[in-house]
Tab-separated table of C-alpha atoms and ligand atoms in Angstrom:
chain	number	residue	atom	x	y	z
A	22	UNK	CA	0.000	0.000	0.000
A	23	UNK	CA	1.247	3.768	-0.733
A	24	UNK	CA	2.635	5.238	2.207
A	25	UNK	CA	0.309	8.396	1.478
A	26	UNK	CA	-2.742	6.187	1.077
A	27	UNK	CA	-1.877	4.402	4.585
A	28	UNK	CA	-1.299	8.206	6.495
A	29	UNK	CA	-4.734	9.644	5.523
A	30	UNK	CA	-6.292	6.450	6.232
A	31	UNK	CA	-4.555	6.576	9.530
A	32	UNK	CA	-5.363	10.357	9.811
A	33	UNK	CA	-9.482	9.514	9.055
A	34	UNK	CA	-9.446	6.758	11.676
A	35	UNK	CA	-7.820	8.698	14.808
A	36	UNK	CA	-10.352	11.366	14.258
A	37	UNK	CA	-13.516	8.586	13.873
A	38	UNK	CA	-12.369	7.806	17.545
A	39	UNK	CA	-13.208	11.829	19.051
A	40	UNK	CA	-16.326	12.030	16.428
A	41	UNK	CA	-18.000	8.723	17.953
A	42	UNK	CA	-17.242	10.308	21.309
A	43	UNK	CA	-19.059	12.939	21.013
A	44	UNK	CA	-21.806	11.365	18.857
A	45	UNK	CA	-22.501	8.953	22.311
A	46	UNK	CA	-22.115	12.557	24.436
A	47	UNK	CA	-24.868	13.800	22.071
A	48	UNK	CA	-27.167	10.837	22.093
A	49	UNK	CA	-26.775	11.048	25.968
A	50	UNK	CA	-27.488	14.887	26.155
A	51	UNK	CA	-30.752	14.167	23.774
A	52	UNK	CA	-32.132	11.142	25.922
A	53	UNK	CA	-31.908	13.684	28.986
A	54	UNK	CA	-33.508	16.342	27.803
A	55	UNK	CA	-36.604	14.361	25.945
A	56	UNK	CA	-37.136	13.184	29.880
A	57	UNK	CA	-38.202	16.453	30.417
A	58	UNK	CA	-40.731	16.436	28.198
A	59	UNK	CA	-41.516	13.401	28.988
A	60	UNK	CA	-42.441	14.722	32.493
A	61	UNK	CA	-44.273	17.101	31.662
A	62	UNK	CA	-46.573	14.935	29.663
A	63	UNK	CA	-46.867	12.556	32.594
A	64	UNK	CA	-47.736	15.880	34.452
A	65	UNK	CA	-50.718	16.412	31.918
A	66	UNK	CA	-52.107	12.846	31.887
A	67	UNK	CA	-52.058	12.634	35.576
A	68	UNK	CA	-55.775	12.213	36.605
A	69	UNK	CA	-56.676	15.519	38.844
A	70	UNK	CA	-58.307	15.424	41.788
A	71	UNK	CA	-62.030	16.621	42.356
A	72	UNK	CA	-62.250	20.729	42.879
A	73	UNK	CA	-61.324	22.143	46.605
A	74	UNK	CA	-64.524	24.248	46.202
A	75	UNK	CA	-67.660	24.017	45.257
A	76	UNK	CA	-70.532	26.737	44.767
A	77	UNK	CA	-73.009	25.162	47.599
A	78	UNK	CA	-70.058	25.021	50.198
A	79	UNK	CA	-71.030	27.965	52.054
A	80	UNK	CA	-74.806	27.048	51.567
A	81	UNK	CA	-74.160	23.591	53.334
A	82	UNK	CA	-72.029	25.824	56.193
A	83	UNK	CA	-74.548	27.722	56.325
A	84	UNK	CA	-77.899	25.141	56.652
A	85	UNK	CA	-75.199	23.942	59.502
A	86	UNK	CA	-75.305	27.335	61.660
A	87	UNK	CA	-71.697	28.398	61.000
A	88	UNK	CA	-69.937	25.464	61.332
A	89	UNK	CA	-69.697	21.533	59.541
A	90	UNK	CA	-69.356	19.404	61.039
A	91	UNK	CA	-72.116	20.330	64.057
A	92	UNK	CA	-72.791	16.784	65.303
A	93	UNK	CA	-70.281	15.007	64.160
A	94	UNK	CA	-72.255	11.650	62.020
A	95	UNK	CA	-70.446	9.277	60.101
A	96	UNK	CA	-72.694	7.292	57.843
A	97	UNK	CA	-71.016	4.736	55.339
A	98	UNK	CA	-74.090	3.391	52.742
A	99	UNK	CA	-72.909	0.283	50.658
A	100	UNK	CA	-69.087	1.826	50.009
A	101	UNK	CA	-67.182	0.166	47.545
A	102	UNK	CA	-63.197	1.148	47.191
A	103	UNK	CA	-60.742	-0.240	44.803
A	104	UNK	CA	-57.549	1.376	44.245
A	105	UNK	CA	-56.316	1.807	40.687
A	106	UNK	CA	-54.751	-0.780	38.818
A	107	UNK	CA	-56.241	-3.378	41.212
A	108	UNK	CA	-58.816	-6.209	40.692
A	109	UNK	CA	-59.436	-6.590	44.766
A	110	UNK	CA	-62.099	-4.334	46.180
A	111	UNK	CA	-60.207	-2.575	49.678
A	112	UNK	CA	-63.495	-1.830	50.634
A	113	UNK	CA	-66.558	-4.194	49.915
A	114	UNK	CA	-69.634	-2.981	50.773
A	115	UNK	CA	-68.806	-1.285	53.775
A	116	UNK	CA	-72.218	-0.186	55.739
A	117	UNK	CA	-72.385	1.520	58.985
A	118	UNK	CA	-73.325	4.373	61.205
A	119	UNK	CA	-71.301	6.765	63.671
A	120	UNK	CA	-73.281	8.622	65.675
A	121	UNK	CA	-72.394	11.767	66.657
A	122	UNK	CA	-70.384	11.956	69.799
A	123	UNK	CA	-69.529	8.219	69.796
A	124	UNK	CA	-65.579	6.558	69.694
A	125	UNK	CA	-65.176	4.151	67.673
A	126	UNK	CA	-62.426	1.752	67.305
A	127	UNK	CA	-61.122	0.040	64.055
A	128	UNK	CA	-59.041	-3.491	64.516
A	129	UNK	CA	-58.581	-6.102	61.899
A	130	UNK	CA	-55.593	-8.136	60.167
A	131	UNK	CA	-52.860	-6.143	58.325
A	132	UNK	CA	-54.630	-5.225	55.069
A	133	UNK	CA	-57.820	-5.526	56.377
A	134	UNK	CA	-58.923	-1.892	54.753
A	135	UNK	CA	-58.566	0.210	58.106
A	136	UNK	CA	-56.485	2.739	56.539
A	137	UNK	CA	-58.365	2.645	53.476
A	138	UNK	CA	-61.499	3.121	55.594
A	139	UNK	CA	-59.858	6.857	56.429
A	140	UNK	CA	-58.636	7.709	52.692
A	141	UNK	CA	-62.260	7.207	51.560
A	142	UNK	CA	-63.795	9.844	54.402
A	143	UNK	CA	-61.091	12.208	52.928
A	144	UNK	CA	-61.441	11.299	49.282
A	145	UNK	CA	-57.774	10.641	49.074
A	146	UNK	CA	-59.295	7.750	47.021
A	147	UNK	CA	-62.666	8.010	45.396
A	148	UNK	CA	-65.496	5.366	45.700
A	149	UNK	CA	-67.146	3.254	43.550
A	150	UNK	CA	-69.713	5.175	41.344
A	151	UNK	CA	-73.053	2.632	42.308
A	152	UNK	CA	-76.832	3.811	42.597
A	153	UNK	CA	-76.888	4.627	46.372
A	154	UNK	CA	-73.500	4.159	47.346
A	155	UNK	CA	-72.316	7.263	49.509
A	156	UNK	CA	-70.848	8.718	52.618
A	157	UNK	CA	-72.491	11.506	54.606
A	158	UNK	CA	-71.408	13.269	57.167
A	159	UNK	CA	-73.962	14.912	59.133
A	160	UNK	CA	-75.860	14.380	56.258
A	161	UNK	CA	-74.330	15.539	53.839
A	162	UNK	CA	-72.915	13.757	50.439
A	163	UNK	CA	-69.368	14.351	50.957
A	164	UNK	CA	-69.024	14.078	46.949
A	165	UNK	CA	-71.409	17.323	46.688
A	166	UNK	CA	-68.781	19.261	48.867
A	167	UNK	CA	-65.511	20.634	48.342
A	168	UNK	CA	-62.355	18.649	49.031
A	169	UNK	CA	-60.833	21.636	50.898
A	170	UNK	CA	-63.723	22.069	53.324
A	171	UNK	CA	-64.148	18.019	54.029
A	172	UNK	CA	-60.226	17.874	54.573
A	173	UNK	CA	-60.008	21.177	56.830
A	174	UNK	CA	-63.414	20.272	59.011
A	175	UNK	CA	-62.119	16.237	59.866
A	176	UNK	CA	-58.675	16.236	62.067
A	177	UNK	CA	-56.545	13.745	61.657
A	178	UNK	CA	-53.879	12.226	63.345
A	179	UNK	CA	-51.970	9.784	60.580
A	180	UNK	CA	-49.867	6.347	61.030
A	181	UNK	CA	-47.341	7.886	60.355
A	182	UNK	CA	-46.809	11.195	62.126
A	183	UNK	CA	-46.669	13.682	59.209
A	184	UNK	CA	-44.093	17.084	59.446
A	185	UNK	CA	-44.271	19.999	57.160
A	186	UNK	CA	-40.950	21.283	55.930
A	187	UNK	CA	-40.655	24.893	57.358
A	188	UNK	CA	-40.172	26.283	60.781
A	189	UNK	CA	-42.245	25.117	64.395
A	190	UNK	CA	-44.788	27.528	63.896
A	191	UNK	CA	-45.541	26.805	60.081
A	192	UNK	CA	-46.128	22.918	61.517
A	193	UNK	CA	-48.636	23.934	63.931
A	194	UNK	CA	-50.463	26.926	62.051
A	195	UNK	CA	-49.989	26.560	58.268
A	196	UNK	CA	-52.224	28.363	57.797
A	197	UNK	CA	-50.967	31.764	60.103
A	198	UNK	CA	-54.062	32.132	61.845
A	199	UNK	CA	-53.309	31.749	65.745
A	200	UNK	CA	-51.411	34.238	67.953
A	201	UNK	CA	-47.883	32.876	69.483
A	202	UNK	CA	-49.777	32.758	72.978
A	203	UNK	CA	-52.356	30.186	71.747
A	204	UNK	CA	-49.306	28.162	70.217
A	205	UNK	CA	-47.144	28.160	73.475
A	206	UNK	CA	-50.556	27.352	75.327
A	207	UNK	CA	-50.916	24.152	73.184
A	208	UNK	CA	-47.558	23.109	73.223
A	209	UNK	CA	-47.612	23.082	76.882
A	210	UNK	CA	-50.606	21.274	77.069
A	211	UNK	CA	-48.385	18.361	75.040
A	212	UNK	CA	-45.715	18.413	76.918
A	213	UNK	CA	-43.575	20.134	74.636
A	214	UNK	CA	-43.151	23.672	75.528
A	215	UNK	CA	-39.978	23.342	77.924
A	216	UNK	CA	-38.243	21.346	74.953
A	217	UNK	CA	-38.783	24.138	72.421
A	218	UNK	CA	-38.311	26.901	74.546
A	219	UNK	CA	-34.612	25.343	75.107
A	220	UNK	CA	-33.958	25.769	71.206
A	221	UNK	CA	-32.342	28.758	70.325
A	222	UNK	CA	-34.894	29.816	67.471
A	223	UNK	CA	-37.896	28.338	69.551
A	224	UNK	CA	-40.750	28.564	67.007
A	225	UNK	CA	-39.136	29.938	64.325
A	226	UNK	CA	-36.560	27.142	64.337
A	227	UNK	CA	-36.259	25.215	60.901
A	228	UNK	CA	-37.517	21.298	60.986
A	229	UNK	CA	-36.193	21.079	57.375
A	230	UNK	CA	-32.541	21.813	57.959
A	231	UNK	CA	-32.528	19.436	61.564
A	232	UNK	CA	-35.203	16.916	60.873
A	233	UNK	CA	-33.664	15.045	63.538
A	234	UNK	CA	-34.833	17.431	65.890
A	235	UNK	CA	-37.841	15.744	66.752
A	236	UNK	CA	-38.095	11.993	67.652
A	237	UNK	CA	-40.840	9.924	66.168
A	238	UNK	CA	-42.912	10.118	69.726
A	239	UNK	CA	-42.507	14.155	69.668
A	240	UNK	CA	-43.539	14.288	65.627
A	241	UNK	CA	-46.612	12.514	67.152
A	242	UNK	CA	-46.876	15.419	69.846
A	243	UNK	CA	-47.152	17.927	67.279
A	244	UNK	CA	-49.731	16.385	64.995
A	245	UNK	CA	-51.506	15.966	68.601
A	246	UNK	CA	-50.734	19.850	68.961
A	247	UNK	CA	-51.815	20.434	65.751
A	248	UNK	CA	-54.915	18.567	65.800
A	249	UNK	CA	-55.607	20.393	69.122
A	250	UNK	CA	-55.245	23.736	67.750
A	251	UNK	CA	-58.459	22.999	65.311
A	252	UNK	CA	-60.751	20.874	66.974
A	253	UNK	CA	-63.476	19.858	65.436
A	254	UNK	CA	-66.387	17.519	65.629
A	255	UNK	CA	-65.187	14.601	63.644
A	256	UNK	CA	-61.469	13.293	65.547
A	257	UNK	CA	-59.599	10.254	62.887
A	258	UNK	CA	-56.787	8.370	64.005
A	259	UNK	CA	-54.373	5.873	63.239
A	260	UNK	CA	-52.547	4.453	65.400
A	261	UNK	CA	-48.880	4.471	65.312
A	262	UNK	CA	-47.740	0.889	65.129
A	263	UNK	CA	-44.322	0.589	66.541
A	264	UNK	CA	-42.694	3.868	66.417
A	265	UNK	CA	-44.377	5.155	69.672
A	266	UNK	CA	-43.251	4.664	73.291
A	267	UNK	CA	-46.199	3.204	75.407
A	268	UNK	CA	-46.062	5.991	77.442
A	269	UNK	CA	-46.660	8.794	74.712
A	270	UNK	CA	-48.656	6.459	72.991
A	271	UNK	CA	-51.087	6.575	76.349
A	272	UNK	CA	-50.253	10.257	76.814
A	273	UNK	CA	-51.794	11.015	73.293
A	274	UNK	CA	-54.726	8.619	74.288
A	275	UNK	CA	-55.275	10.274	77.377
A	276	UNK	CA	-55.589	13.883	75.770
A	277	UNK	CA	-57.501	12.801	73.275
A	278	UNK	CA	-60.391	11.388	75.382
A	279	UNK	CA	-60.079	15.120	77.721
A	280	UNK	CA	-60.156	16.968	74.908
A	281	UNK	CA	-62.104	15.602	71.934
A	282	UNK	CA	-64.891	14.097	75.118
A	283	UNK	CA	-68.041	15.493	72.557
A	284	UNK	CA	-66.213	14.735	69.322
A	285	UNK	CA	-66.874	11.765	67.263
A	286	UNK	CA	-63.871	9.461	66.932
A	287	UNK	CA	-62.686	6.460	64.821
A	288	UNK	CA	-59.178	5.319	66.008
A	289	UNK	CA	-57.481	2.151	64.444
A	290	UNK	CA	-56.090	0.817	67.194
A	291	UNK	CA	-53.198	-1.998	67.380
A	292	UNK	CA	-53.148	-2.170	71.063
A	293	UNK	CA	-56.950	-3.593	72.059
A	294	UNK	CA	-56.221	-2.174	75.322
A	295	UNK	CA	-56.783	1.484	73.959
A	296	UNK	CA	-59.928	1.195	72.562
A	297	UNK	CA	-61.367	-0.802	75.248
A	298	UNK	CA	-63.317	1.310	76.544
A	299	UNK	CA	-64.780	2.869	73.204
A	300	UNK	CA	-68.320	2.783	72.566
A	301	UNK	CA	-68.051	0.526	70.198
A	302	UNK	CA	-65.558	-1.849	67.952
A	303	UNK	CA	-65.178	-2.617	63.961
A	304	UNK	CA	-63.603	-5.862	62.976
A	305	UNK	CA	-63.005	-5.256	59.345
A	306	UNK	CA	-61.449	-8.360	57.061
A	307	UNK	CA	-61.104	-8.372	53.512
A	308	UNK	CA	-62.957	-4.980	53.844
A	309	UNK	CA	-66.013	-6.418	54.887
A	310	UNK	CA	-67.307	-5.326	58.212
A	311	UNK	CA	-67.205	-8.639	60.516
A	312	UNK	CA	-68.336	-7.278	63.800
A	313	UNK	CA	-69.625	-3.637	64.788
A	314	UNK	CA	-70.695	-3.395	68.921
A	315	UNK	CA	-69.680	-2.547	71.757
A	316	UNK	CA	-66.787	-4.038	73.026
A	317	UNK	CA	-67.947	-5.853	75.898
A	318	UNK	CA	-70.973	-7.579	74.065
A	319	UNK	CA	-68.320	-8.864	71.490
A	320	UNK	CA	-66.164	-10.578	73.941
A	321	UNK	CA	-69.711	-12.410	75.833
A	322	UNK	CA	-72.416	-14.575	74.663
A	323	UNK	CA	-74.896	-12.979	77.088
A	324	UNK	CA	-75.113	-9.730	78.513
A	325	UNK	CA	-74.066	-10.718	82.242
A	326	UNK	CA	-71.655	-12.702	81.533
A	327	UNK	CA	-68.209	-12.615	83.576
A	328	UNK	CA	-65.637	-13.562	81.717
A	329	UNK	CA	-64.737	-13.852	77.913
A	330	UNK	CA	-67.408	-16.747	77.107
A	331	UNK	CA	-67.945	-15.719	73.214
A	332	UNK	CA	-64.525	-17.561	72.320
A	333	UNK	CA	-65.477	-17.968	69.359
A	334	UNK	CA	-65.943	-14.094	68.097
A	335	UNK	CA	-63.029	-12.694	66.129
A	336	UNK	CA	-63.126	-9.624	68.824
A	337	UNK	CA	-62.558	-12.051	71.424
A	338	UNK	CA	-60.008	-14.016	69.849
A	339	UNK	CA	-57.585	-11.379	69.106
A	340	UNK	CA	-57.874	-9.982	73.096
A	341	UNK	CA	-56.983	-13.777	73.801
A	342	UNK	CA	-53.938	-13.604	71.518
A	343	UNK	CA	-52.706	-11.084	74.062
A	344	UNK	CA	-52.310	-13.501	76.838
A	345	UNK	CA	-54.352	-14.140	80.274
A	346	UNK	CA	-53.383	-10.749	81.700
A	347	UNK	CA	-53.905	-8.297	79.225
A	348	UNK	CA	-57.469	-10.100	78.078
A	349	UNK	CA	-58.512	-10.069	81.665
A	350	UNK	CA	-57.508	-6.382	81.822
A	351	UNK	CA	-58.739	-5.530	78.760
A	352	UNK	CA	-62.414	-7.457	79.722
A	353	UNK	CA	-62.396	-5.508	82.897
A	354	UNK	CA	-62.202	-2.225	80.812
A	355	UNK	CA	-64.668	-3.382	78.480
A	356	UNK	CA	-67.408	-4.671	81.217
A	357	UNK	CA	-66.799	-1.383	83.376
A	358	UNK	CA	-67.716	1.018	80.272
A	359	UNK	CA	-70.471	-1.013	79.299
A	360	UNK	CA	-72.088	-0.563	83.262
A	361	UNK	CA	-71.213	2.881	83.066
A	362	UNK	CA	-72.671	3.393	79.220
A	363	UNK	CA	-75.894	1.372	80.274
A	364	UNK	CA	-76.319	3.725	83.696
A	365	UNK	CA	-75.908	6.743	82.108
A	366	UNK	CA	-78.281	6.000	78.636
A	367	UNK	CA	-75.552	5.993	76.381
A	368	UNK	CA	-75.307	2.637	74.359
A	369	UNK	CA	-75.270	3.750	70.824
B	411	ATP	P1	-52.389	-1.954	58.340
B	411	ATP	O1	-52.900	-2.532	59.609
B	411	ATP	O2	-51.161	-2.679	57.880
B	411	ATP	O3	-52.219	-0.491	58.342
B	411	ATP	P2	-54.831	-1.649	56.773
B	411	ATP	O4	-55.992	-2.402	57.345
B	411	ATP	O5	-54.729	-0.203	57.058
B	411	ATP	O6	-53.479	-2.379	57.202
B	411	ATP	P3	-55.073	-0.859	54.016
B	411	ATP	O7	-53.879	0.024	53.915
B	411	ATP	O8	-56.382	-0.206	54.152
B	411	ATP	O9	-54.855	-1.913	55.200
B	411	ATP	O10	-55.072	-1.806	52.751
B	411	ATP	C1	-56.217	-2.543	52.331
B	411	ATP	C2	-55.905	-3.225	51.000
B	411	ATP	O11	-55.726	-2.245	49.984
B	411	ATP	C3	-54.647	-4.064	51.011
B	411	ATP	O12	-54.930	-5.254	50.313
B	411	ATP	C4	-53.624	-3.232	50.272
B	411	ATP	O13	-52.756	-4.063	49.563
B	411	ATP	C5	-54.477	-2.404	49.346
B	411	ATP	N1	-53.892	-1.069	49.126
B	411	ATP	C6	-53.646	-0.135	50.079
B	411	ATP	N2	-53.149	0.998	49.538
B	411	ATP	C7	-53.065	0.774	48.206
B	411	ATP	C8	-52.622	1.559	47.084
B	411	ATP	N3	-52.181	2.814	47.236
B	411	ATP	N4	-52.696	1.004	45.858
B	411	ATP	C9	-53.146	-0.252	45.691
B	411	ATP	N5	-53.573	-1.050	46.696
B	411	ATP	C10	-53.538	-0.559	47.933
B	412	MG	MG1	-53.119	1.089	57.896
């Protein structure tokens, strides 16, 4: 071969090797910036969520005397649920009444539809479209409302104790409508006030920056605080399941029973003893409603009865799971409330 032919063919292949180079670098550059658009039409197909106002809002407010909820009633008619992309219905023809001022407590199996039983009262999820299938609460269709006065009117406390990025104050008052006395009042009454007071910003310090400021029991604390701070008729709660020390987890129980006494509660529980005492207890499975009375007429066969005779109810089973000592305790609890209940008329 010519020794000229050889150098430019020599010449032409060293510079292939920095033109391929950059042709990959190119490619690359491309495939990142289509993601972008590919975002944003994700963005665009994502299915919204129904309006945070409607027209009639204030009119329902309104029929209510100023404020809704005013009684606090939970009514579930026929409720189906099933989450997207599933075949299994969460929720299968749920069907039952809260009335106002009673506590109810939630218990079932891990994937039971507890936590589903919440999303639905808050339209995180939507129910099944079917003739006659609803929720009201104090009679009104919760679909015929808007999502911003349904989610502000219900307080929550969540499984999972929930923390706004932002300072102390934002977490308790997102919204900037309390004065710094009412704050410090409520943090007190939670047991946190000496602990912020001893950080340098006190409310105005940052949870974003220090997230480990807080442990998982105090997190609780504040959703307690905030939930305190805007009280209102309807109280939800689910239980922490392990992240909680017994003690705060009894604390929160505690306040909750002073302070929410003429509010209507549901509260999944995990420990039976909490809810023991409740008016009355759900066993949901396979989001089906099992059992729905009060706690001491699940655990007997007859009204009377001194010990746990219905052995066969799935109320009464799970206190047994818990050993001799905590079912006895937990029966105790149970019997006392339903004396007490019957004396004073209240059996709902
Ligand atoms: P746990 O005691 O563990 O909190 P749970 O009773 O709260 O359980 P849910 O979270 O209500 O259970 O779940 C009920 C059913 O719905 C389960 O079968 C679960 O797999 C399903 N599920 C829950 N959330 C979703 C979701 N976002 N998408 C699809 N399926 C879901
Ligand atoms: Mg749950």
């Amino acid at each position: 071969i010519d020794a000229g032919l050889f150098g430019m063919a020599l010449y032409y292949f060293i510079s292939m090797g920095t033109n391929s180079a950059m042709m990959i670098r190119q490619t690359m550059q491309l495939d990142v910036n289509l993601q972008s658009a590919q975002r944003i039409m994700d963005y665009t197909e994502t299915q919204q969520e129904a309006p945070s106002e409607m027209y009639n809002d204030a009119a329902v407010v309104k029929e209510h005397g100023g404020v809704w909820p005013s009684k606090g009633e939970i009514s579930f008619q026929n409720v189906f649920l099933r989450y997207e992309g599933t075949k299994r219905y969460a929720l299968n023809g749920l069907d039952f009444t809260a009335q106002p001022g009673s506590k109810i407590g939630i218990v079932g199996r891990t994937g039971a539809g507890k936590s589903t039983l919440l999303q639905a009262l808050f339209r995180m999820v939507e129910i099944e479209e079917i003739p006659g299938s609803q929720i009201r609460v104090d009679g009104v269709h919760i679909k015929r409302i808007g999502l911003e006065m349904l989610r502000k009117n219900i307080c929550i406390i969540p499984q999972t104790p929930i923390i706004f990025s932002g300072t102390i104050r934002r977490n308790l008052d997102p919204f900037n409508e309390v004065a710094d006395a009412k704050l410090w009042e409520i943090l007190e009454e939670v047991n946190l006030k000496p602990y912020i007071e001893r950080l340098e910003k006190k409310l105005d310090t940052d949870i974003t920056v220090s997230s480990s400021i807080f442990s998982a029991g105090q997190k609780q604390l504040v959703c307690l605080a905030r939930v305190l701070l805007r009280k209102s008729k309807i109280l939800v709660l689910d239980e922490a399941t392990a992240n909680v020390d017994i003690e705060t987890d009894e604390f929160i129980q505690k306040k909750i029973k002073e302070k929410f006494s003429d509010a209507t509660i549901l509260c999944i529980a995990h420990r039976l003893t909490t809810i023991a005492d409740y008016d009355k207890v759900m066993v949901l499975e396979k989001g089906r409603i099992e059992e729905f009375d009060h706690p001491y007429k699940l655990l007997v066969k007859n009204p009377g009865d001194n010990y746990i005779s219905n052995k066969q109810g799935m109320f009464a089973r799970m206190v047994i799971k818990n050993g001799d000592k905590i079912a006895n305790k937990i029966f105790e609890i149970a019997k006392d409330s339903y004396q007490q209940a019957k004396k004073n008329g209240t059996i709902y």
